mmCIF file of C-alpha atoms in Angstrom:
data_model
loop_
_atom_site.group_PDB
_atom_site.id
_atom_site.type_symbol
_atom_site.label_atom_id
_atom_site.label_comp_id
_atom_site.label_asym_id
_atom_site.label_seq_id
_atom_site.Cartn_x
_atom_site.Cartn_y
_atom_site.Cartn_z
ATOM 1 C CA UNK K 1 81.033 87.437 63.873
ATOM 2 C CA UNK K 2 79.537 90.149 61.370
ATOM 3 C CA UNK K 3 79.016 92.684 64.055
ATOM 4 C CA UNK K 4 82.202 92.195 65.814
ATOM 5 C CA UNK K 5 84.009 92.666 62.786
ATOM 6 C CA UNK K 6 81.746 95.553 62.058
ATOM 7 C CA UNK K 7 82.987 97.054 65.766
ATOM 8 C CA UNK K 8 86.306 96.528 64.834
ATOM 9 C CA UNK K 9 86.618 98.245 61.958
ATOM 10 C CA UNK K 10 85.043 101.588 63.443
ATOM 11 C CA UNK K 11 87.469 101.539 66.342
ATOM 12 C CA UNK K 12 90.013 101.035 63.002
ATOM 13 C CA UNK K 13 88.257 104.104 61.275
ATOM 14 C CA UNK K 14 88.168 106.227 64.915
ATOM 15 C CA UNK K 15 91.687 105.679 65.609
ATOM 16 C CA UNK K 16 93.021 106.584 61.420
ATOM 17 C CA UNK K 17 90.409 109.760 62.045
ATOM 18 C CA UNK K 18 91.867 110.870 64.977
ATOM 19 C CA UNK K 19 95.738 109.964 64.034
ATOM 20 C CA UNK K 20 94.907 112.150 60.968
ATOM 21 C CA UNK K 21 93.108 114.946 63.202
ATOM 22 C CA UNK K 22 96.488 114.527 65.192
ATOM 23 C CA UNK K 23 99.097 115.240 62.447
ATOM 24 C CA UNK K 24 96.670 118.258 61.484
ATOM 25 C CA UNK K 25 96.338 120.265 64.642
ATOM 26 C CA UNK K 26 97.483 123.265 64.850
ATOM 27 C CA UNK K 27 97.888 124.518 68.395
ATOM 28 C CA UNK K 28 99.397 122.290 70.747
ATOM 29 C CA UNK K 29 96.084 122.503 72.896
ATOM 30 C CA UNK K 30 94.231 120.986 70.371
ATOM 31 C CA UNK K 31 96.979 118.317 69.464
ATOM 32 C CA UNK K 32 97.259 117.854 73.534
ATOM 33 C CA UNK K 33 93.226 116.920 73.424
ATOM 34 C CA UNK K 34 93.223 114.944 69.976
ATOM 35 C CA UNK K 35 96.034 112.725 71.084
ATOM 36 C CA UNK K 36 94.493 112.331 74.616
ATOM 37 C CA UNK K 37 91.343 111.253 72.553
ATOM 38 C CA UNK K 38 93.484 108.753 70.243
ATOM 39 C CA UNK K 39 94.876 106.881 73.487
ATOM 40 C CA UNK K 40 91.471 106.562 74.744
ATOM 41 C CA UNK K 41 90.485 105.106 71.133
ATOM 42 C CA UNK K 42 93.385 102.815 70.628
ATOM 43 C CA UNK K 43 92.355 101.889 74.139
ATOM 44 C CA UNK K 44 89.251 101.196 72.839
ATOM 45 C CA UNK K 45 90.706 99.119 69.692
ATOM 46 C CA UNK K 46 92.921 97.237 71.675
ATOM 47 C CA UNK K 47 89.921 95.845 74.087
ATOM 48 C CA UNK K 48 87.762 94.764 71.229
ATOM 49 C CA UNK K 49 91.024 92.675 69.224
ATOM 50 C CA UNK K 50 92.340 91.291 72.172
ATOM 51 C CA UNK K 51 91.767 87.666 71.915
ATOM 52 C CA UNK K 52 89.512 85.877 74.038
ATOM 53 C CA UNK K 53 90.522 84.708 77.277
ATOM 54 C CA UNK K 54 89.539 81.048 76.678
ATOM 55 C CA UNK K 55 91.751 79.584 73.827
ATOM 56 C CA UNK K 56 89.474 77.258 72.415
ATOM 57 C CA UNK K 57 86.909 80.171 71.493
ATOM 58 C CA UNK K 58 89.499 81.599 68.938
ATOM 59 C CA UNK K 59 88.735 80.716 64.717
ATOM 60 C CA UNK K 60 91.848 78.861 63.777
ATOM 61 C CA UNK K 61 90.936 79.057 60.196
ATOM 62 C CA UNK K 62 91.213 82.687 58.741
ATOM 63 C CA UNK K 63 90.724 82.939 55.053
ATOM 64 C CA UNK K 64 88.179 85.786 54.326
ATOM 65 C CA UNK K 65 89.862 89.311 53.832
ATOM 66 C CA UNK K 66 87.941 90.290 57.364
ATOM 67 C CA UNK K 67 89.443 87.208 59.125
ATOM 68 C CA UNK K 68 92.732 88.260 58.218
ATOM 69 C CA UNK K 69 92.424 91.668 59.062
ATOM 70 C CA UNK K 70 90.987 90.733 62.738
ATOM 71 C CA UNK K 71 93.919 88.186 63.473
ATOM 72 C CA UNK K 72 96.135 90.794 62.470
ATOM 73 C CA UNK K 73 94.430 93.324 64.849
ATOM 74 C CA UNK K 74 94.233 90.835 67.575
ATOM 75 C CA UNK K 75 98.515 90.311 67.047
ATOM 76 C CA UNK K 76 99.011 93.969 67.209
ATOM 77 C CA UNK K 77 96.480 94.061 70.795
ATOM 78 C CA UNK K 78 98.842 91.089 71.788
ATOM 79 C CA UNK K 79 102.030 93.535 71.386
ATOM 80 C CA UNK K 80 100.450 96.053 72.770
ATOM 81 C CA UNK K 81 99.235 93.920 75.770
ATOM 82 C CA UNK K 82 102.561 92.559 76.501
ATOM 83 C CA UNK K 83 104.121 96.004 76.400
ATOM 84 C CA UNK K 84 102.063 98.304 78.297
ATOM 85 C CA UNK K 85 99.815 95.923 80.058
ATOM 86 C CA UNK K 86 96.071 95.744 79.977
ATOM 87 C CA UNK K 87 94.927 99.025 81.462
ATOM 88 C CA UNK K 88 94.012 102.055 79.755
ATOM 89 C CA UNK K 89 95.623 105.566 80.878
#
């Protein structure tokens, strides 16, 4: 559970990095590239919160500052999931 939680929050960090890089850019080439780059990443994020596939492998119990951070990234994949679909660009 460490490591996946580990995972997660680097695909967190990439995506912030790259939003930030994003708001930053100055020519629109380089915003066109760094926002191609942050779809691919939240692409990325989205894959490794999505909940599992079998129901019974998810935690119920979520107490620890981590667990509630993952549930909450595994709600947003949800959302994203239902509104775009599962594959990446």
């Amino acid at each position: 559970m460490r490591e996946a939680n580990l995972r997660l929050g680097a695909a967190v960090a990439e995506v912030e990095g790259l939003y930030a890089a994003v708001l930053r850019a100055g020519t629109s080439g380089r915003r066109r590239r760094l926002q191609a780059e942050l779809s691919r990443a939240a692409g990325r994020l989205a894959e490794l919160a999505a909940p599992p596939s079998d129901p019974r492998a998810r935690t119920v119990v979520r107490r620890s500052r981590w667990g509630r951070r993952r549930a909450l990234a595994e709600r947003g994949a949800e959302r994203i999931i239902a509104r775009y679909g599962r594959g990446t660009p």
